[in-house]
Amino acid sequence: MFLVKKRKFLIIFFALVVVGIISFGYVKAAYLTTNRDTKLPPDKVSYDIVKYDDYELIYETDTLCYYFREDRDVFSILDKRTGYTWKTGLDIPFNKDIDDSLLEATTPEEILEKAVPEEAKMSTTYTGIANSLITVEYNESETIKNVSSASKDGVKSSLVTLNDNPSTRRLDINFTFLELEIKVYLTFSEDTITYEIKDEDITGKGKNSLLAINISPFLGASGGKFKLYNEDTQMYDIEVEKYKIPGYVFVPDGSGSLIRFADNSAPFSLYTGNVYGMDYAQSTYYNNSLTDAIPLKDPVMPVFGIAHGDKQAAFVAYADSGAEYMEIVMRPEENLTYYNWAYPRFVYNVNYFQVYNKKGEGYFTLMKEPNVFDIKMSYTFLAGDGSDGTPAADYTGMASTYRKHLIDTGVLTEQTTTKADIPLRLDFIMSDSKKGIVGTDEVVVTTTDDVRNILNTISKNDAITNVNSGLYGWQKGGETLAKPNSSKYLGKVGSKHDFKDLIKEFAEIGIDISYARDYTTINKLMLNYHNNATRHINSWYLDLDKRWVLPENVPVSNFSFATPKKSAQWFKEQLKDVSSYVDSMTVGGISNTLISNYDSDGVETSVSDAIALYQDTFTKAKEKVKLNMESPNMYLWKYTDRYLQSPVGTSQYVFETDAVPFLQMVLNGTMEVYAPYSNFSFYTQTDILRMIDYNLSPSFILSQEPSYHLASTPSADLYSTEFNQYEGLIKTVYTKVNDVLSQVIGYKWSGRTVLDNGVIMNTYTNGSETKKVIINYTDETVTHEQSEVAPLSASVIQ
């Protein structure tokens, strides 16, 4: 018995030594990755040359060959650079066709010959979806159903050449049983295929029941299982896994997330990213609640991608039209099928609850008029490791490709700077309101003199030379109860003259101070909702209940949203009032909230109208001031000088495997981008390294008085702001980040590589000059190119 136990001990000890947990005299802890890290790249993908016997070559460029299989509506796209083939669908037969062929067999030999493998967990409907270029969702008896362009029955489709131009085709789809017809324009270019669906080309009675259009849902899918024929049972009951392509789906969740292809042992929910956030006016109910759960991070850009292997093959897909109605959907394996698949979903109609009395009684119904918009969706294919100067076939190449597209279309513009140091953002919370004995009382925690003293203290520090600030809660009523366009100043904070002097005084020494305001969030203590608040499609005012995230004794816990027209009007009125002496404005609400508005006649302002309104508003504002935007959506990037509160990390879905700085790589060099406030648990050494890794400038929100004074106000979430507590930390955080990032100012962020778990290398280029920033998240010294990087530190290698 003793010998057995001893042998077990030796085996366990030997195993621990091999994996490096015990190493003769000291404990060596390996770096344990989480889904907040970026892990080592996936394995290489193995692939064979595809035969195109059942396909017709319809167009060819120097980079791609486009083939089409008409009986399954599948495009096969050969990348000449690598020989890799992408298919817009799985290109699989219907299981029913295989079963029918077996019925025709008369001998055991014929049965075995015809018994080709079937797809497991794939119904006739889903086989059509898996092959399809276009799948539509429609409403039938208050349920959502699907039918695709490649469905077995009830659908006819044909590919048409336009004007003898082989690079442009049109797929005409007739969903006969729905009485719905859709024309899809397809453009084949050097390395990109583009789908366009105009609203006018969706016709027929079936348009009234159309809920959504999904484009090529199984393009890039990985996984699947075969069902093999069992001679003993004479049934397809032997399941065999297909070759699972190594790789991942990139989704724009937060800063960026990778969802690696996995063989899941349990069903997962799907990822759905509402591009630009939820349109509350079209939500199921007019009233919604915030809880203390970790909030989901809505995509601020209409882009996703899929990579196969390690820098071998990838595509990045992005919308140039219809993005405001777009959702990005990723279904992990064991969600409906045995595949991992992702696709864009464009929403035309929603089921909502129509309330007809004050008791809240009502019924579910569809919108009378569907959303009106055009779709333009492009897929650009990437190949190789980027050593030839082209974008690599991974998430960094996706970011580079999308960045170039936004620059080419005028959304982003590369900027230059003469500053030697990165910027530091110091915002100030000045006041908010709490319940009083009668009515409400303002709570003042920072005055104009306090701001002056704090900024003077900071500016005396030789290590901090590039500062800008925003002032919150400067109006009468404080941050929560002041009307957005109010020109009434709170005397206890400072008069208009005091603010004007403060802003001018610091402008002379290069510190930009701006007024900060949320122009969208409103409440009934602030103003009357009539002609100001947005109405839900059911005609009720929108209501957002925040009682679960606010203290019990706050003066107001229910909020609503201003109409887009009012938000734009209030911003313009305030800008007119202060533009003679400010250099910038800090914009909240409008920057990341996109909501339509309804009246008794239907849609009064659609989200498309709202985007056009905001773009026109900020085009004119940019002629007068710089714009500091809080987490702005992509349609406002053209007008953004400072991107505030940039997300770091993801929504933490359990199936998300990696966090990546996709957003920051896209924005790099086009505007200043700031990290979340370091006050709130974003100041550890790992957080500082994350700022360096993601190329973010630090930011803090401060007050003169202790923040507990705000405990009974809606600003209670600013639970730690007192300058005296953070004076030293501001210098420490800024210095550590600036020491590294100041060395790559003016350089282009051209690559990001995981050298080992917990060790990142970011590559920056400026002409022929290259610098590499090594970020070591581990607690051990690492060596790269004969340079050592200490534990939990970052270093620049030139």
mmCIF file of N, CA, C and O in Angstrom, residues 199-251:
data_model
loop_
_atom_site.group_PDB
_atom_site.id
_atom_site.type_symbol
_atom_site.label_atom_id
_atom_site.label_comp_id
_atom_site.label_asym_id
_atom_site.label_seq_id
_atom_site.Cartn_x
_atom_site.Cartn_y
_atom_site.Cartn_z
ATOM 1 N N ASP A 199 -34.106 49.653 -50.537
ATOM 2 C CA ASP A 199 -35.442 49.490 -49.970
ATOM 3 C C ASP A 199 -36.491 49.350 -51.069
ATOM 4 O O ASP A 199 -37.428 48.565 -50.949
ATOM 5 N N GLU A 200 -36.298 50.078 -52.160
ATOM 6 C CA GLU A 200 -37.262 50.039 -53.253
ATOM 7 C C GLU A 200 -37.277 48.693 -53.975
ATOM 8 O O GLU A 200 -38.208 48.387 -54.726
ATOM 9 N N ASP A 201 -36.220 47.889 -53.764
ATOM 10 C CA ASP A 201 -36.127 46.574 -54.401
ATOM 11 C C ASP A 201 -36.628 45.456 -53.505
ATOM 12 O O ASP A 201 -36.396 44.272 -53.787
ATOM 13 N N ILE A 202 -37.272 45.811 -52.405
ATOM 14 C CA ILE A 202 -37.971 44.833 -51.564
ATOM 15 C C ILE A 202 -39.459 45.086 -51.772
ATOM 16 O O ILE A 202 -39.998 46.113 -51.331
ATOM 17 N N THR A 203 -40.126 44.178 -52.480
ATOM 18 C CA THR A 203 -41.501 44.438 -52.896
ATOM 19 C C THR A 203 -42.411 43.257 -52.577
ATOM 20 O O THR A 203 -41.951 42.157 -52.266
ATOM 21 N N GLY A 204 -43.725 43.523 -52.695
ATOM 22 C CA GLY A 204 -44.729 42.492 -52.477
ATOM 23 C C GLY A 204 -45.438 42.632 -51.148
ATOM 24 O O GLY A 204 -44.983 43.342 -50.237
ATOM 25 N N LYS A 205 -46.553 41.930 -51.016
ATOM 26 C CA LYS A 205 -47.328 41.967 -49.778
ATOM 27 C C LYS A 205 -46.528 41.451 -48.590
ATOM 28 O O LYS A 205 -46.751 41.848 -47.451
ATOM 29 N N GLY A 206 -45.592 40.543 -48.881
ATOM 30 C CA GLY A 206 -44.810 39.945 -47.796
ATOM 31 C C GLY A 206 -43.914 40.918 -47.067
ATOM 32 O O GLY A 206 -43.401 40.606 -45.982
ATOM 33 N N LYS A 207 -43.731 42.127 -47.629
ATOM 34 C CA LYS A 207 -42.890 43.111 -46.942
ATOM 35 C C LYS A 207 -43.482 43.496 -45.598
ATOM 36 O O LYS A 207 -42.760 43.869 -44.668
ATOM 37 N N ASN A 208 -44.794 43.392 -45.471
ATOM 38 C CA ASN A 208 -45.452 43.738 -44.210
ATOM 39 C C ASN A 208 -45.121 42.760 -43.092
ATOM 40 O O ASN A 208 -45.253 43.089 -41.907
ATOM 41 N N SER A 209 -44.739 41.528 -43.447
ATOM 42 C CA SER A 209 -44.395 40.540 -42.421
ATOM 43 C C SER A 209 -42.883 40.342 -42.288
ATOM 44 O O SER A 209 -42.438 39.558 -41.444
ATOM 45 N N LEU A 210 -42.098 41.053 -43.111
ATOM 46 C CA LEU A 210 -40.640 40.933 -43.065
ATOM 47 C C LEU A 210 -40.102 41.530 -41.772
ATOM 48 O O LEU A 210 -40.383 42.683 -41.433
ATOM 49 N N LEU A 211 -39.311 40.750 -41.043
ATOM 50 C CA LEU A 211 -38.713 41.220 -39.796
ATOM 51 C C LEU A 211 -37.250 41.610 -39.982
ATOM 52 O O LEU A 211 -36.800 42.634 -39.464
ATOM 53 N N ALA A 212 -36.484 40.779 -40.706
ATOM 54 C CA ALA A 212 -35.048 41.045 -40.823
ATOM 55 C C ALA A 212 -34.483 40.319 -42.033
ATOM 56 O O ALA A 212 -35.040 39.328 -42.510
ATOM 57 N N ILE A 213 -33.342 40.832 -42.512
ATOM 58 C CA ILE A 213 -32.582 40.189 -43.578
ATOM 59 C C ILE A 213 -31.199 39.863 -43.041
ATOM 60 O O ILE A 213 -30.523 40.736 -42.481
ATOM 61 N N ASN A 214 -30.801 38.596 -43.194
ATOM 62 C CA ASN A 214 -29.468 38.147 -42.781
ATOM 63 C C ASN A 214 -28.652 37.840 -44.034
ATOM 64 O O ASN A 214 -29.139 37.181 -44.951
ATOM 65 N N ILE A 215 -27.401 38.300 -44.059
ATOM 66 C CA ILE A 215 -26.550 38.133 -45.232
ATOM 67 C C ILE A 215 -25.516 37.035 -44.990
ATOM 68 O O ILE A 215 -24.793 37.065 -43.988
ATOM 69 N N SER A 216 -25.468 36.069 -45.917
ATOM 70 C CA SER A 216 -24.489 34.970 -45.902
ATOM 71 C C SER A 216 -24.169 34.497 -44.486
ATOM 72 O O SER A 216 -23.020 34.585 -44.036
ATOM 73 N N PRO A 217 -25.154 33.974 -43.781
ATOM 74 C CA PRO A 217 -24.946 33.672 -42.356
ATOM 75 C C PRO A 217 -23.864 32.633 -42.072
ATOM 76 O O PRO A 217 -23.278 32.647 -40.995
ATOM 77 N N PHE A 218 -23.573 31.737 -43.016
ATOM 78 C CA PHE A 218 -22.588 30.682 -42.741
ATOM 79 C C PHE A 218 -21.246 30.924 -43.441
ATOM 80 O O PHE A 218 -20.412 30.029 -43.476
ATOM 81 N N LEU A 219 -21.024 32.109 -43.973
ATOM 82 C CA LEU A 219 -19.717 32.429 -44.543
ATOM 83 C C LEU A 219 -18.669 32.386 -43.433
ATOM 84 O O LEU A 219 -18.769 33.098 -42.435
ATOM 85 N N GLY A 220 -17.673 31.519 -43.579
ATOM 86 C CA GLY A 220 -16.615 31.401 -42.582
ATOM 87 C C GLY A 220 -16.945 30.513 -41.410
ATOM 88 O O GLY A 220 -16.175 30.446 -40.446
ATOM 89 N N ALA A 221 -18.069 29.801 -41.456
ATOM 90 C CA ALA A 221 -18.475 28.955 -40.326
ATOM 91 C C ALA A 221 -17.475 27.823 -40.096
ATOM 92 O O ALA A 221 -16.822 27.346 -41.023
ATOM 93 N N SER A 222 -17.368 27.391 -38.837
ATOM 94 C CA SER A 222 -16.468 26.295 -38.475
ATOM 95 C C SER A 222 -17.220 25.313 -37.590
ATOM 96 O O SER A 222 -18.023 25.708 -36.745
ATOM 97 N N GLY A 223 -16.938 24.017 -37.788
ATOM 98 C CA GLY A 223 -17.551 23.003 -36.934
ATOM 99 C C GLY A 223 -18.354 22.017 -37.759
ATOM 100 O O GLY A 223 -18.029 21.698 -38.897
ATOM 101 N N GLY A 224 -19.431 21.526 -37.168
ATOM 102 C CA GLY A 224 -20.297 20.594 -37.850
ATOM 103 C C GLY A 224 -19.991 19.141 -37.550
ATOM 104 O O GLY A 224 -18.889 18.785 -37.129
ATOM 105 N N LYS A 225 -21.005 18.320 -37.755
ATOM 106 C CA LYS A 225 -20.840 16.875 -37.595
ATOM 107 C C LYS A 225 -21.549 16.155 -38.738
ATOM 108 O O LYS A 225 -22.573 16.622 -39.246
ATOM 109 N N PHE A 226 -20.976 15.015 -39.130
ATOM 110 C CA PHE A 226 -21.605 14.140 -40.102
ATOM 111 C C PHE A 226 -22.438 13.086 -39.371
ATOM 112 O O PHE A 226 -22.108 12.667 -38.264
ATOM 113 N N LYS A 227 -23.503 12.662 -40.019
ATOM 114 C CA LYS A 227 -24.199 11.447 -39.604
ATOM 115 C C LYS A 227 -23.922 10.387 -40.663
ATOM 116 O O LYS A 227 -24.216 10.578 -41.851
ATOM 117 N N LEU A 228 -23.336 9.274 -40.224
ATOM 118 C CA LEU A 228 -22.993 8.195 -41.139
ATOM 119 C C LEU A 228 -24.061 7.109 -41.118
ATOM 120 O O LEU A 228 -24.733 6.887 -40.100
ATOM 121 N N TYR A 229 -24.186 6.460 -42.234
ATOM 122 C CA TYR A 229 -25.176 5.381 -42.359
ATOM 123 C C TYR A 229 -24.713 4.138 -41.605
ATOM 124 O O TYR A 229 -23.575 3.691 -41.730
ATOM 125 N N ASN A 230 -25.605 3.593 -40.793
ATOM 126 C CA ASN A 230 -25.316 2.413 -39.986
ATOM 127 C C ASN A 230 -25.964 1.194 -40.647
ATOM 128 O O ASN A 230 -27.188 1.093 -40.730
ATOM 129 N N GLU A 231 -25.117 0.284 -41.139
ATOM 130 C CA GLU A 231 -25.643 -0.896 -41.822
ATOM 131 C C GLU A 231 -26.505 -1.758 -40.899
ATOM 132 O O GLU A 231 -27.479 -2.386 -41.332
ATOM 133 N N ASP A 232 -26.141 -1.778 -39.619
ATOM 134 C CA ASP A 232 -26.875 -2.633 -38.689
ATOM 135 C C ASP A 232 -28.284 -2.114 -38.432
ATOM 136 O O ASP A 232 -29.259 -2.874 -38.433
ATOM 137 N N THR A 233 -28.393 -0.817 -38.179
ATOM 138 C CA THR A 233 -29.707 -0.237 -37.875
ATOM 139 C C THR A 233 -30.409 0.287 -39.115
ATOM 140 O O THR A 233 -31.588 0.629 -39.064
ATOM 141 N N GLN A 234 -29.645 0.385 -40.231
ATOM 142 C CA GLN A 234 -30.147 0.956 -41.474
ATOM 143 C C GLN A 234 -30.677 2.371 -41.253
ATOM 144 O O GLN A 234 -31.694 2.788 -41.810
ATOM 145 N N MET A 235 -29.943 3.100 -40.420
ATOM 146 C CA MET A 235 -30.296 4.493 -40.134
ATOM 147 C C MET A 235 -29.019 5.335 -40.095
ATOM 148 O O MET A 235 -27.912 4.811 -39.945
ATOM 149 N N TYR A 236 -29.218 6.652 -40.195
ATOM 150 C CA TYR A 236 -28.103 7.587 -40.037
ATOM 151 C C TYR A 236 -27.998 7.946 -38.552
ATOM 152 O O TYR A 236 -28.552 8.943 -38.090
ATOM 153 N N ASP A 237 -27.319 7.113 -37.785
ATOM 154 C CA ASP A 237 -27.269 7.336 -36.340
ATOM 155 C C ASP A 237 -25.840 7.296 -35.792
ATOM 156 O O ASP A 237 -25.639 7.189 -34.579
ATOM 157 N N ILE A 238 -24.838 7.400 -36.665
ATOM 158 C CA ILE A 238 -23.440 7.465 -36.211
ATOM 159 C C ILE A 238 -22.930 8.897 -36.448
ATOM 160 O O ILE A 238 -22.821 9.329 -37.596
ATOM 161 N N GLU A 239 -22.675 9.616 -35.369
ATOM 162 C CA GLU A 239 -22.210 11.000 -35.518
ATOM 163 C C GLU A 239 -20.687 11.057 -35.480
ATOM 164 O O GLU A 239 -20.057 10.458 -34.603
ATOM 165 N N VAL A 240 -20.106 11.768 -36.437
ATOM 166 C CA VAL A 240 -18.656 11.945 -36.538
ATOM 167 C C VAL A 240 -18.367 13.435 -36.716
ATOM 168 O O VAL A 240 -18.998 14.100 -37.549
ATOM 169 N N GLU A 241 -17.446 13.948 -35.942
ATOM 170 C CA GLU A 241 -17.119 15.369 -36.043
ATOM 171 C C GLU A 241 -16.385 15.677 -37.344
ATOM 172 O O GLU A 241 -15.525 14.923 -37.783
ATOM 173 N N LYS A 242 -16.740 16.791 -37.935
ATOM 174 C CA LYS A 242 -15.994 17.305 -39.081
ATOM 175 C C LYS A 242 -14.687 17.929 -38.600
ATOM 176 O O LYS A 242 -14.511 18.187 -37.395
ATOM 177 N N TYR A 243 -13.793 18.204 -39.534
ATOM 178 C CA TYR A 243 -12.587 18.946 -39.199
ATOM 179 C C TYR A 243 -12.989 20.341 -38.751
ATOM 180 O O TYR A 243 -13.665 21.078 -39.477
ATOM 181 N N LYS A 244 -12.613 20.693 -37.537
ATOM 182 C CA LYS A 244 -12.958 22.005 -37.004
ATOM 183 C C LYS A 244 -11.849 22.991 -37.343
ATOM 184 O O LYS A 244 -10.724 22.877 -36.861
ATOM 185 N N ILE A 245 -12.196 23.942 -38.165
ATOM 186 C CA ILE A 245 -11.220 24.952 -38.580
ATOM 187 C C ILE A 245 -10.795 25.753 -37.358
ATOM 188 O O ILE A 245 -11.637 26.305 -36.647
ATOM 189 N N PRO A 246 -9.503 25.832 -37.067
ATOM 190 C CA PRO A 246 -9.066 26.703 -35.963
ATOM 191 C C PRO A 246 -9.203 28.162 -36.374
ATOM 192 O O PRO A 246 -8.963 28.520 -37.529
ATOM 193 N N GLY A 247 -9.591 28.980 -35.444
ATOM 194 C CA GLY A 247 -9.760 30.394 -35.757
ATOM 195 C C GLY A 247 -10.704 31.061 -34.784
ATOM 196 O O GLY A 247 -10.931 30.576 -33.674
ATOM 197 N N TYR A 248 -11.290 32.179 -35.213
ATOM 198 C CA TYR A 248 -12.160 32.939 -34.319
ATOM 199 C C TYR A 248 -13.042 33.897 -35.106
ATOM 200 O O TYR A 248 -12.801 34.190 -36.285
ATOM 201 N N VAL A 249 -14.063 34.367 -34.426
ATOM 202 C CA VAL A 249 -14.891 35.466 -34.903
ATOM 203 C C VAL A 249 -14.493 36.707 -34.119
ATOM 204 O O VAL A 249 -14.383 36.664 -32.886
ATOM 205 N N PHE A 250 -14.252 37.804 -34.833
ATOM 206 C CA PHE A 250 -14.063 39.086 -34.167
ATOM 207 C C PHE A 250 -15.395 39.817 -34.143
ATOM 208 O O PHE A 250 -16.082 39.919 -35.166
ATOM 209 N N VAL A 251 -15.789 40.327 -32.962
ATOM 210 C CA VAL A 251 -16.976 41.174 -32.839
ATOM 211 C C VAL A 251 -16.574 42.463 -32.132
ATOM 212 O O VAL A 251 -15.699 42.460 -31.261
#
